[in-house]
Short mmCIF file of C-alpha atoms in Angstrom, two decimals:
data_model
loop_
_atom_site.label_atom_id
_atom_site.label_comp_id
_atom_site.label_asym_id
_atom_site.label_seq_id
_atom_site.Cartn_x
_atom_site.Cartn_y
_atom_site.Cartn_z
CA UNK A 258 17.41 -20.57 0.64
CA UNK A 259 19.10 -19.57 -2.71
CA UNK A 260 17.23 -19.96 -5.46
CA UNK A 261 16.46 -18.88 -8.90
CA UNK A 262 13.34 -17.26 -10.32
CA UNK A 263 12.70 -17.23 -13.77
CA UNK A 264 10.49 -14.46 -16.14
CA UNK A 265 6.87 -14.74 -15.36
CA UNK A 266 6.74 -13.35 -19.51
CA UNK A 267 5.91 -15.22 -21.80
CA UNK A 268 7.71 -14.88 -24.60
CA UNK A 269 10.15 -12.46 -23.32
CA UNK A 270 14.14 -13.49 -23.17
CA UNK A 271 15.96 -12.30 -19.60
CA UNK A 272 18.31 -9.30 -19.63
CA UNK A 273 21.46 -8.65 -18.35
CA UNK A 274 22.44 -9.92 -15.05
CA UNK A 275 19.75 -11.64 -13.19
CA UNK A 276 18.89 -9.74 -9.73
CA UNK A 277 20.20 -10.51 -6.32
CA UNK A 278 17.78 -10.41 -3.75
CA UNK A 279 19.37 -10.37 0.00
CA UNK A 280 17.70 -10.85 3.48
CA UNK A 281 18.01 -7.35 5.59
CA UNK A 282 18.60 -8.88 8.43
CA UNK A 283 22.25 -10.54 7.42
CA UNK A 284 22.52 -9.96 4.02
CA UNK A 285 22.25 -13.43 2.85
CA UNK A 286 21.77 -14.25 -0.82
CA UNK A 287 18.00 -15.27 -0.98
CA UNK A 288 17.56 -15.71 -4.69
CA UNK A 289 18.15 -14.30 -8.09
CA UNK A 290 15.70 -12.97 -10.68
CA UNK A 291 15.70 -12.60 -13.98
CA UNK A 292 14.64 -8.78 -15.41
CA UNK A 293 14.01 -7.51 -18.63
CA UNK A 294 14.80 -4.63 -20.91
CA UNK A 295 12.77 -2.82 -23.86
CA UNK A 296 12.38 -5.80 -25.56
CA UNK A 297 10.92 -7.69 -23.02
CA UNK A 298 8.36 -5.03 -21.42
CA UNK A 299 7.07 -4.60 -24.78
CA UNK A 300 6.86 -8.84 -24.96
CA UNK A 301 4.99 -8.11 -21.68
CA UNK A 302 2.86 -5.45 -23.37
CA UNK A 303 1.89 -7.32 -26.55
CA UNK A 304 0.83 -10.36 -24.15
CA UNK A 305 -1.69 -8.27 -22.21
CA UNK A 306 -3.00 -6.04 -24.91
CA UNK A 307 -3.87 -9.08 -27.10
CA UNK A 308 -5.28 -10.96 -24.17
CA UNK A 309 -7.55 -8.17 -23.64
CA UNK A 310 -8.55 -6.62 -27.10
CA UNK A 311 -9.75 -10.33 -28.22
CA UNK A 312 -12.63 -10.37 -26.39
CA UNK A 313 -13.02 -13.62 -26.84
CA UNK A 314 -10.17 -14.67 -24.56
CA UNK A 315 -12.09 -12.57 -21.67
CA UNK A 316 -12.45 -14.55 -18.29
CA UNK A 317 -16.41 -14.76 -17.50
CA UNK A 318 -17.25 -13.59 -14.14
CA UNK A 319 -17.60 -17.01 -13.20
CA UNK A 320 -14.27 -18.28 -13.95
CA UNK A 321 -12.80 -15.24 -12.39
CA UNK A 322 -14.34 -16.32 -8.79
CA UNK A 323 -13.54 -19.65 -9.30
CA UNK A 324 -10.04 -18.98 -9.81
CA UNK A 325 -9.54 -16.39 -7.05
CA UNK A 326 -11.65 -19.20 -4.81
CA UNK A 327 -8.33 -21.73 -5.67
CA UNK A 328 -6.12 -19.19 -5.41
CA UNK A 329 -6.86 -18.44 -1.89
CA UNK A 330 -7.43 -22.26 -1.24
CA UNK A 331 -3.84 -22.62 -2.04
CA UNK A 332 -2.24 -19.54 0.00
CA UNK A 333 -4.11 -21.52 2.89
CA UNK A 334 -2.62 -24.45 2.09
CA UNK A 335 0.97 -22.69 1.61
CA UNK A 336 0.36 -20.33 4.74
CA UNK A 337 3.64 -21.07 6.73
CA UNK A 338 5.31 -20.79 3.40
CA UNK A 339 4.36 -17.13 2.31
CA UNK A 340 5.24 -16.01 5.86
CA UNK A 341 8.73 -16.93 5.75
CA UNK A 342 8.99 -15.90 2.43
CA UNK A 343 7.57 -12.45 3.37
CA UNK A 344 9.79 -12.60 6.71
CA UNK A 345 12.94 -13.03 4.89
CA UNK A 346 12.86 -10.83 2.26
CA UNK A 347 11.33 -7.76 3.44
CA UNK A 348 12.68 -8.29 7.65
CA UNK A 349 9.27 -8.23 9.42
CA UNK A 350 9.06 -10.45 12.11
CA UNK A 351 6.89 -13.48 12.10
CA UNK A 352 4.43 -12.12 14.08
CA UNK A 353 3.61 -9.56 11.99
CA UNK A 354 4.46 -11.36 8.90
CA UNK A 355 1.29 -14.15 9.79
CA UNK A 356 -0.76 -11.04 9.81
CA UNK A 357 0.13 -10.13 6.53
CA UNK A 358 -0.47 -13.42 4.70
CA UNK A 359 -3.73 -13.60 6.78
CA UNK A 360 -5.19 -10.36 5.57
CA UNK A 361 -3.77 -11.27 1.71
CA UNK A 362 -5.76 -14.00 1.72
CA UNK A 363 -8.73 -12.19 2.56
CA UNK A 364 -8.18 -9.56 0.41
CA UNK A 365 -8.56 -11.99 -2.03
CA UNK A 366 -11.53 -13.48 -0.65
CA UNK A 367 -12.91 -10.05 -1.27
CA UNK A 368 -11.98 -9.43 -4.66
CA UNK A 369 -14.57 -12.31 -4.78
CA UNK A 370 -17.24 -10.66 -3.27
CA UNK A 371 -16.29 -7.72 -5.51
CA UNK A 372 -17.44 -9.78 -8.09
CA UNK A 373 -20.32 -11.09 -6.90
CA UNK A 374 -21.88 -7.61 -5.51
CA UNK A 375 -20.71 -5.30 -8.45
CA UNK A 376 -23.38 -3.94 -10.90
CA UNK A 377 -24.85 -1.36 -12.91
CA UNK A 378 -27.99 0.29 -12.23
CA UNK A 379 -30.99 1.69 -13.78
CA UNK A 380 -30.80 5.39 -15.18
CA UNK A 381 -34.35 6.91 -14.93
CA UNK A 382 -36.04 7.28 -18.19
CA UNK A 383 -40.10 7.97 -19.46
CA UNK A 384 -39.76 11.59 -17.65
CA UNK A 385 -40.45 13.78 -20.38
CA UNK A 386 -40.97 13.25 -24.47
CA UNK A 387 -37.24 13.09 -25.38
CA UNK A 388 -36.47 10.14 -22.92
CA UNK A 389 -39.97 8.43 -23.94
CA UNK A 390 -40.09 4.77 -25.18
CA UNK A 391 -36.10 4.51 -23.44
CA UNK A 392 -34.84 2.18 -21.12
CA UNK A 393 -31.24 2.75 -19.85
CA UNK A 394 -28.88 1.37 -17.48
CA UNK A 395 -25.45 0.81 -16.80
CA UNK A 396 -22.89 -2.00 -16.67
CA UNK A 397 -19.23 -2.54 -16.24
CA UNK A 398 -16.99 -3.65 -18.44
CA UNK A 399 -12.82 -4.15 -17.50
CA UNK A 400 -11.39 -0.80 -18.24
CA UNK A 401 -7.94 -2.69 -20.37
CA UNK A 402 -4.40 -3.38 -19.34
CA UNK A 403 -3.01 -2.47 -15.93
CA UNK A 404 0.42 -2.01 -14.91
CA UNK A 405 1.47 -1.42 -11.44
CA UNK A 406 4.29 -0.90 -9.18
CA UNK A 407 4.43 -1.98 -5.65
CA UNK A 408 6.51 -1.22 -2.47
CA UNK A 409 8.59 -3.30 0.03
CA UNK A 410 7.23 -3.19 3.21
CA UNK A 411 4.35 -5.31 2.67
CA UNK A 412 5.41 -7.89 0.25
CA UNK A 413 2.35 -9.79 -0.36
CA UNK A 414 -0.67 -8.00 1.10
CA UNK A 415 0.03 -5.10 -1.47
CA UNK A 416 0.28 -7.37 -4.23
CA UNK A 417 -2.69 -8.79 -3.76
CA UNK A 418 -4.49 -4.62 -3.57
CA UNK A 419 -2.95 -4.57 -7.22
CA UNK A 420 -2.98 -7.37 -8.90
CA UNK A 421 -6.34 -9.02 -6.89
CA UNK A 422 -8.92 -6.16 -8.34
CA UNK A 423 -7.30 -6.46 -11.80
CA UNK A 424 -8.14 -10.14 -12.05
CA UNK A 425 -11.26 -9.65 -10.08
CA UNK A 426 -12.48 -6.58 -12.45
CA UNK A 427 -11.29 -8.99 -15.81
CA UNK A 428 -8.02 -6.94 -16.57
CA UNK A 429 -4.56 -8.42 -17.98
CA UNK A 430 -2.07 -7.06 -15.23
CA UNK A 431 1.94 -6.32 -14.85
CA UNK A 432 2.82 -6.04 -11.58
CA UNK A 433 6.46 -4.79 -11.26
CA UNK A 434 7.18 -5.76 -7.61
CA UNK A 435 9.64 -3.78 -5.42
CA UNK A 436 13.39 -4.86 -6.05
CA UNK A 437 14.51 -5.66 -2.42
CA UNK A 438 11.36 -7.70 -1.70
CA UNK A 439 10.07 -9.35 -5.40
CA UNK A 440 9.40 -13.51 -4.29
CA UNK A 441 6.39 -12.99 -3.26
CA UNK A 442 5.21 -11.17 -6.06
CA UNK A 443 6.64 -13.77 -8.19
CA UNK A 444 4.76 -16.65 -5.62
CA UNK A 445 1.44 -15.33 -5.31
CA UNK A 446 1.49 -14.97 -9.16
CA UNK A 447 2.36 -18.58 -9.63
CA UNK A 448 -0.21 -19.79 -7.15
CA UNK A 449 -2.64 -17.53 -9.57
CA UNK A 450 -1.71 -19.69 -12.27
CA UNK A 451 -1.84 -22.99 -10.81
CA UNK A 452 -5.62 -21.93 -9.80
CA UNK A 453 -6.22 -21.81 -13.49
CA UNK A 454 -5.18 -18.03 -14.37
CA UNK A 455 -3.67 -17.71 -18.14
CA UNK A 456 -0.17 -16.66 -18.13
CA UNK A 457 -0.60 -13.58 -19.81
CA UNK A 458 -3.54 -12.38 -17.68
CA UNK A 459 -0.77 -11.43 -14.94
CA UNK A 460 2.70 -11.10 -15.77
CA UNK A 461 5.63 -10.24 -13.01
CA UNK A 462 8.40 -8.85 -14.29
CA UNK A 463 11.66 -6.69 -12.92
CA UNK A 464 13.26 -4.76 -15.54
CA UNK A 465 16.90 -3.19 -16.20
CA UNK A 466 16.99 0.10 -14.67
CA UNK A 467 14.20 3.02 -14.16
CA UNK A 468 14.13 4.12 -18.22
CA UNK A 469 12.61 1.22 -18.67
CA UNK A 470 10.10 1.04 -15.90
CA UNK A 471 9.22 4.64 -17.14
CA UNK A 472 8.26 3.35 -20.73
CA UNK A 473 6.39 0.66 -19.52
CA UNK A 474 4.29 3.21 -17.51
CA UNK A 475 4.56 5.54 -20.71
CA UNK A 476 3.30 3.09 -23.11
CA UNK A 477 -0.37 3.87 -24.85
CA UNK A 478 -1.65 0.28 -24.60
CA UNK A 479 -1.69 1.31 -20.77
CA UNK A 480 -5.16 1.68 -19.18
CA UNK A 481 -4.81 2.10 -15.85
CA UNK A 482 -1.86 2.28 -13.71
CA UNK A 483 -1.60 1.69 -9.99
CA UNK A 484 1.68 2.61 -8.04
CA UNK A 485 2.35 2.43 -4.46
CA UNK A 486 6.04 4.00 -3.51
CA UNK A 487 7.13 7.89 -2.31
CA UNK A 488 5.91 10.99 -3.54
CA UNK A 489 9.10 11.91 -6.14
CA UNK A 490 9.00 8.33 -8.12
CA UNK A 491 4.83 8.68 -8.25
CA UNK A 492 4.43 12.49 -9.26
CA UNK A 493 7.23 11.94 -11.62
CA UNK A 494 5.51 8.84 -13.09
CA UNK A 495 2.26 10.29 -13.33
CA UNK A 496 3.58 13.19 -15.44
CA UNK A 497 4.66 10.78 -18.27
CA UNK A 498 1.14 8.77 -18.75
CA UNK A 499 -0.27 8.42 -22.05
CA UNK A 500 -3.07 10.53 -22.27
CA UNK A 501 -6.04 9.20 -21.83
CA UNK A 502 -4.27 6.74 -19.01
CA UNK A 503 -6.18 6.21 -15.41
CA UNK A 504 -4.02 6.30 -12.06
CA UNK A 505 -3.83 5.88 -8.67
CA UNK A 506 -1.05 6.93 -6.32
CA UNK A 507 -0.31 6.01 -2.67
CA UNK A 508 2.63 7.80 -1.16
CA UNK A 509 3.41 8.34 2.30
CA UNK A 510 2.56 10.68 4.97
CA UNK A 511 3.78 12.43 7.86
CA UNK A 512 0.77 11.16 10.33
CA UNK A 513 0.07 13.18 13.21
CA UNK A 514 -1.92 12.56 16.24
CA UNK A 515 -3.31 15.10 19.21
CA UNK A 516 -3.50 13.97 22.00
CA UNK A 517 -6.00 16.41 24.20
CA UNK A 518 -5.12 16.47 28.27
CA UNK A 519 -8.28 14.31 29.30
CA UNK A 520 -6.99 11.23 26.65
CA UNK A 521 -6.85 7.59 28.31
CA UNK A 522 -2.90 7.47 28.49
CA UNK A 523 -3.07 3.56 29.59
CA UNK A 524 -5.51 2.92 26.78
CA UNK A 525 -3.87 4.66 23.79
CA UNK A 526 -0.14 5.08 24.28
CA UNK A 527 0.25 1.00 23.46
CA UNK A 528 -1.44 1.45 20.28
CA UNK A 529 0.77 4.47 19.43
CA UNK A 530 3.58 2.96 20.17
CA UNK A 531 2.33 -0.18 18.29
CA UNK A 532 1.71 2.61 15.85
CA UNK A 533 5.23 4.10 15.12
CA UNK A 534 7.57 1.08 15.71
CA UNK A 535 5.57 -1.73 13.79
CA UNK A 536 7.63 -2.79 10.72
CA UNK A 537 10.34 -0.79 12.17
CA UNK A 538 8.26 2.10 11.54
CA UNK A 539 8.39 1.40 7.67
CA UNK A 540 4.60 2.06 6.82
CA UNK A 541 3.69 4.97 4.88
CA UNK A 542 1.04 6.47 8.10
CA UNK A 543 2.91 4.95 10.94
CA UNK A 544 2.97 7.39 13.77
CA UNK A 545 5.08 10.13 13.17
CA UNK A 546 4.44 13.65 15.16
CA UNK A 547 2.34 13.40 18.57
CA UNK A 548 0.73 17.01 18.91
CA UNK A 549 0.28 16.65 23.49
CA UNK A 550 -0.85 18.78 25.55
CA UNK A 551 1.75 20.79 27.87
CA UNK A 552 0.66 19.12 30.84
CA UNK A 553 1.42 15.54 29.58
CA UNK A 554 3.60 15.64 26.85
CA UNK A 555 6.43 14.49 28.84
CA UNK A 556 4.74 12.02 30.45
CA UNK A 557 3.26 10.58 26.96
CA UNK A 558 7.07 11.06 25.24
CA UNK A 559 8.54 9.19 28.44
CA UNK A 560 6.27 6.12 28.50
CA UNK A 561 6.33 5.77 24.81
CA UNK A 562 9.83 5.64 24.99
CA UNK A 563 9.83 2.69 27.91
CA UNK A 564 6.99 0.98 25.28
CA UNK A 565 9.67 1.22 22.86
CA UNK A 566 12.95 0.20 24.82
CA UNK A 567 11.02 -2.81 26.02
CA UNK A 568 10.60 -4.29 21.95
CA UNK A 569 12.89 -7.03 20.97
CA UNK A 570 15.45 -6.40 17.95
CA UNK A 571 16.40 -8.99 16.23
CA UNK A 572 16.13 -12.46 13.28
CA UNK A 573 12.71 -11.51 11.34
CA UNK A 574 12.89 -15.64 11.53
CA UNK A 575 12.86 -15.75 15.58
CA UNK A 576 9.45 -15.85 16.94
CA UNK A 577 10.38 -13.27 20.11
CA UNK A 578 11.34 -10.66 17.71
CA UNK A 579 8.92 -7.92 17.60
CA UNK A 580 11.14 -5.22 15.60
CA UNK A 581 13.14 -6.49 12.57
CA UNK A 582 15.40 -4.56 10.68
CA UNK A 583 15.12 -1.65 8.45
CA UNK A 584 15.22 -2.68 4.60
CA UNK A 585 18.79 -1.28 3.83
CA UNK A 586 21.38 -0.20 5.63
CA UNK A 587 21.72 3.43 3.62
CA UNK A 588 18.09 3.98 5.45
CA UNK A 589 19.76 3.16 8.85
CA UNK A 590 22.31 5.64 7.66
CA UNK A 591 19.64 8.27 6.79
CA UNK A 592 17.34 7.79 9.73
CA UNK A 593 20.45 8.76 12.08
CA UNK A 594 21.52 11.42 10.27
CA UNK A 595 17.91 13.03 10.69
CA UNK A 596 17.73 12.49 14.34
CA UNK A 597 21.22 13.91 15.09
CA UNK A 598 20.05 16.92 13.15
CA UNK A 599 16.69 17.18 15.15
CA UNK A 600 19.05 16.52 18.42
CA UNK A 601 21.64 19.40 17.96
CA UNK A 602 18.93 21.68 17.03
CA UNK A 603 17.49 21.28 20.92
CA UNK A 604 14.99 17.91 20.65
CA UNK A 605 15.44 16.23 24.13
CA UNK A 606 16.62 12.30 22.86
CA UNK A 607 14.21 10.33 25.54
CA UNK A 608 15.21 7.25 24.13
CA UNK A 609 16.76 5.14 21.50
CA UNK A 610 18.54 7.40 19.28
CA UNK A 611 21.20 4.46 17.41
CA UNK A 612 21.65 1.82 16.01
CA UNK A 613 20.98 -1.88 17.16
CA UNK A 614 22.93 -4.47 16.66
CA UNK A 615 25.13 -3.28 13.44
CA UNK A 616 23.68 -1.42 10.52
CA UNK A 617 20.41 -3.52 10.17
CA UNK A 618 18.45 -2.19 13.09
CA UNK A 619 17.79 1.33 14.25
CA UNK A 620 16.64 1.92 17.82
CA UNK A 621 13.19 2.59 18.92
CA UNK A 622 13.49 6.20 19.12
CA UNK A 623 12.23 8.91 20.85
CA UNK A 624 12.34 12.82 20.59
CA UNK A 625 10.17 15.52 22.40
CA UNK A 626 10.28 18.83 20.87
CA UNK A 627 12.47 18.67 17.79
CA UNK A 628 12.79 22.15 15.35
CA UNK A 629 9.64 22.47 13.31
CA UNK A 630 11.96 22.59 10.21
CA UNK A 631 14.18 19.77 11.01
CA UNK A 632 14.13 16.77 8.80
CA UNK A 633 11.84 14.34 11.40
CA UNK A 634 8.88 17.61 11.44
CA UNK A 635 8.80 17.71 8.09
CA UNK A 636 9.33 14.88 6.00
CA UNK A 637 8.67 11.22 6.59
CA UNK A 638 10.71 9.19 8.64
CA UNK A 639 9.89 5.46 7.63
CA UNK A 640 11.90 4.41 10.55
CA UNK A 641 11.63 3.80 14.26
CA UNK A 642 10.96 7.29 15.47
CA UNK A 643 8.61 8.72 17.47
CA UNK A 644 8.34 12.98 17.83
CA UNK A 645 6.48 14.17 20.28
CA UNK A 646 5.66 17.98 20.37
CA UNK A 647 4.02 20.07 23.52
CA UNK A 648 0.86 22.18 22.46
CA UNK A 649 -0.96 24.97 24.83
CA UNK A 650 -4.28 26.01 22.18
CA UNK A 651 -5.42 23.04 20.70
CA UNK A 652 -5.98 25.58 16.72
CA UNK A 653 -2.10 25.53 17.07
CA UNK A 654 -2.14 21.64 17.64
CA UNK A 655 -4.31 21.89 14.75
CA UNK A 656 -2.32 23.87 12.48
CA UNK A 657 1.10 22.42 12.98
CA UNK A 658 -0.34 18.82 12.54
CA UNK A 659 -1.71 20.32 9.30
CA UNK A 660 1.11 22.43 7.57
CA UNK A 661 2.64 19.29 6.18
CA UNK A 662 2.54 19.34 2.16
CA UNK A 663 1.16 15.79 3.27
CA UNK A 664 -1.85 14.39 4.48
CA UNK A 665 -2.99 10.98 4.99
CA UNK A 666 -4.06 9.00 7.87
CA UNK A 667 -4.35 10.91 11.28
CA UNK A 668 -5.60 10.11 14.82
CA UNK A 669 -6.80 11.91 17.87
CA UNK A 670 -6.86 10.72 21.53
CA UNK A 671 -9.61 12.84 23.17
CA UNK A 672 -13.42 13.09 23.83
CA UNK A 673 -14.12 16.06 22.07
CA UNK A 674 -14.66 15.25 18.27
CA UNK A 675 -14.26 19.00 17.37
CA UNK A 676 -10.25 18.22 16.30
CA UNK A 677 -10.75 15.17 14.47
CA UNK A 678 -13.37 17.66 12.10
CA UNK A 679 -10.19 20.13 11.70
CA UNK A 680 -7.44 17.80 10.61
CA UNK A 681 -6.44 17.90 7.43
CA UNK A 682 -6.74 13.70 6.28
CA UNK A 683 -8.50 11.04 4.29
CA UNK A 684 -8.92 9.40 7.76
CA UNK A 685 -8.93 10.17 11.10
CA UNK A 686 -9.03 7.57 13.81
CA UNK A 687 -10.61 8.60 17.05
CA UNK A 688 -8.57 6.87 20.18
CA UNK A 689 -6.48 4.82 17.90
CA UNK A 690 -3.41 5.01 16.08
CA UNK A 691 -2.35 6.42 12.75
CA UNK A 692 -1.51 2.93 10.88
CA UNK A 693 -5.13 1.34 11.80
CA UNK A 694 -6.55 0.06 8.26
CA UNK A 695 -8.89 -2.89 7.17
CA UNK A 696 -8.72 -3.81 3.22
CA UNK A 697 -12.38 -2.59 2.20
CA UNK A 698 -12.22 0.21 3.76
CA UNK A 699 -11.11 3.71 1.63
CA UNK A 700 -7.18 4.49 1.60
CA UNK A 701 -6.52 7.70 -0.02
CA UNK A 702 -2.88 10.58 0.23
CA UNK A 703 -4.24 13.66 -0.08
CA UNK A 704 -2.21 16.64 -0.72
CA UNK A 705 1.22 15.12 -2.25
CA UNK A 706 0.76 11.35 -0.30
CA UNK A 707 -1.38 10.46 -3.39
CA UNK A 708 -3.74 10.65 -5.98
CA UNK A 709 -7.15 8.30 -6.16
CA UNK A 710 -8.60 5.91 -3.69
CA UNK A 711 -6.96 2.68 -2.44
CA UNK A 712 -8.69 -0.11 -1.44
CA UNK A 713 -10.15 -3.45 -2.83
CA UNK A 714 -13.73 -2.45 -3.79
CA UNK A 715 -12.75 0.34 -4.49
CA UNK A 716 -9.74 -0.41 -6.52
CA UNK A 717 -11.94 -3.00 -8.15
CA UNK A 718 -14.30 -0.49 -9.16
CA UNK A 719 -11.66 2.16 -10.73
CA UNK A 720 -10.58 -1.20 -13.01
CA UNK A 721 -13.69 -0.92 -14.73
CA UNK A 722 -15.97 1.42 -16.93
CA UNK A 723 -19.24 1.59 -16.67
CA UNK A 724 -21.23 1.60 -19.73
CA UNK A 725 -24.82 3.02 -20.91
CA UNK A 726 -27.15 0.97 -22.84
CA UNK A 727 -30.27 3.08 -23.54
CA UNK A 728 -33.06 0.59 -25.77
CA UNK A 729 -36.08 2.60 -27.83
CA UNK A 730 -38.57 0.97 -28.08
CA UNK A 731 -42.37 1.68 -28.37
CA UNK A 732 -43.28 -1.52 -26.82
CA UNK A 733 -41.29 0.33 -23.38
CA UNK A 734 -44.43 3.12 -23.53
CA UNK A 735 -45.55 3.51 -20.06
CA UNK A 736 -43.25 1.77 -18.45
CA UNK A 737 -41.05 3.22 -14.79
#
């Protein structure tokens, strides 16, 4: 595969050198794409902002479903397609890679139902002599032009949380896709378009370097912007919004689970391990720290090392593989350096602990006990690795899963609901792992892992404004 992929602007001419995009696995040219500087963000700009501020070129509701209906029609159709697509680029193995396309093609299927449940309601009027004669209620209107940046590790399903509500909600969209992993952006969008989607009603687009990224974020014609990447890039980006500008961050966390003494072992420790190595451990609440109590902890660090030792490296494209490799080999670098720091501070290595087959692949890796103020405590790994600390009170479980400046998803394995009430989270899963997420429900970083609520509906619903109508009218006189 070496191919090239063209502007998804209309309008806009390409800039500089076109982008190489290279498989992680081998480093294999993949494709080139074209990006564009100031003059072609603010091509993309102009497109969307007249799209939307002509209301007559607005996409009825109907059209909307009927072209999100196509557009997962043809992701069906071009199933094995998108999953080697997503397998190459990004390096997660076909296994998990079906998943994926799978659950973007029902998150599409409910930006549908978005559409067909969404409404206003009825605001209560006749209750005393100034709301006499009144009837009010609400309904929602597309809040204006979206722009959002995506991440790499799940090349298509998070495109479709982006761009999927802005269509759905009636909203022109750029969607800047990550740099290492940006054909299936590029794909989904064209299968949008086939399904009957006007060009400038979602544009893809790379662009020259970060000053320009930052003024398409900056720009006033911006409505609502949606960004999924770490904590720096998002806070930073936030900070330069137009006023008046609508966000939503999603960052990444440093997910903790407690494990209490009486926890199924045999039931939960696959999960966990599931948990922490999927993706190579590249998912922003993967399982990072495991709070266990004294009298298992080295049984539960033990076995989820021998979970971990038993997962096969290897070719993203090779159906055995069930760990691919990490997206660049500076992370491989990085991930290594943080474990030998934990390591000659006094964490026990129980397994893994380097690298796999050359710079692409990082062991599944296991510490118990590392420093509290080493590197793999404290910040996020996104890698491989496992820490797994001994606790005697569960409060102090407690308070050192909590005294993270991050908070996300969390989990406990117990039967006594009283810790899952304490942990500072947007979720907690009880006898499951961290990662565990369907695409309706609410996905929210508290703390600095994010700002807003992610999720389809409720995505969808951030999209829009909802607008009052209130009617006088004497003929409304006595009406409820």
């Amino acid at each position: 595969m070496n191919t090239h992929v063209s502007l998804g602007v209309p309008g806009a001419v390409p800039a500089g050198q076109p982008l190489s995009v290279t498989s992680p696995y081998d480093g294999s040219l993949l494709a080139t794409v074209d990006v564009v500087d100031e003059d072609g963000v603010g091509q993309a700009l102009q497109n969307a902002f007249a799209a939307f501020y002509d209301r007559s070129q607005w996409l009825p509701a109907a059209r909307r479903i009927g072209i999100l209906e196509e557009t997962a029609s043809l992701m069906e159709q071009h199933f094995d397609e998108l999953v080697t697509l997503a397998a190459r680029e990004g390096g997660k193995p076909l296994m998990d890679s079906r998943v994926e396309v799978l659950r973007a093609i029902d998150g599409v299927k409910n930006c549908i139902e978005c559409i067909r449940t969404g409404h206003g309601m009825e605001i209560p009027m006749q209750l005393n002599a100034a709301s006499a004669n009144r009837l009010a209620f609400t309904s929602r209107e597309p809040i204006g032009v979206v722009v959002a940046f995506s991440a790499f590790n799940h090349p298509l399903n998070l495109i479709v949380h982006q761009v999927g509500p802005a269509v759905a909600s009636g909203c022109p969209v750029i969607i800047k896709p990550a740099e290492d992993t940006p054909l299936s952006a590029f794909r989904f969008v064209e299968l949008l378009r086939e399904a009957g989607l006007p060009e400038s009603w979602c544009q893809p687009l790379l662009t020259t370097g970060h000053p320009v990224s930052a003024g398409l974020v900056a720009d006033r014609r911006v409505a609502f912007f949606s960004f999924i990447g770490s904590a720096r890039v998002g806070w930073m980006l936030r900070s330069q919004l137009a006023p008046g500008t609508r966000c939503v961050l999603e960052h990444g966390g440093v997910a903790p689970v407690v494990i209490t003494a009486d926890a199924d072992l045999d039931d939960v420790l696959p999960l966990l391990a599931k948990g922490g190595f999927y993706h190579a451990g590249q998912v922003c609440v993967s399982v990072q720290r495991v709070f266990a109590h004294a009298s298992i902890a080295q049984e539960v660090a033990a076995r989820l090392a021998e979970i971990g030792g038993r997962y096969r490296a290897g070719d993203p494209l090779d159906e055995n593989t069930e760990i691919g490799p990490l997206i660049r080999h500076q992370e491989t670098d990085r991930i290594e350096n943080w474990v030998n720091e934990a390591v000659e501070g006094g964490a026990v290595l129980v397994g893994g602990g380097g690298r796999r087959q050359g710079d692409a692949f990082f062991e599944a890796t296991v510490l118990h006990n590392p420093p509290p103020d080493a590197k793999v405590s404290r910040n996020e790994i996104f890698g491989p690795v496992i820490c797994v600390y001994d606790w005697r009170e569960l409060d102090a479980a407690i308070e050192m899963a909590n005294e993270v400046p991050y908070a996300f998803q969390a989990s406990v394995c117990t039967r006594d609901i009283y810790v899952s009430s304490n942990l500072q989270a947007s979720a907690v899963m009880v006898n499951d792992h961290t990662a565990f997420r369907v695409d309706w429900m609410p996905f929210a970083g508290l703390k600095e892992s994010g700002y807003g609520v992610g999720g389809i509906p409720y995505t969808y619903r951030d999209m829009q404004i909802e607008k009052l109508t209130v009617i006088r009218s004497r003929g409304l006189q006595g009406m409820l």
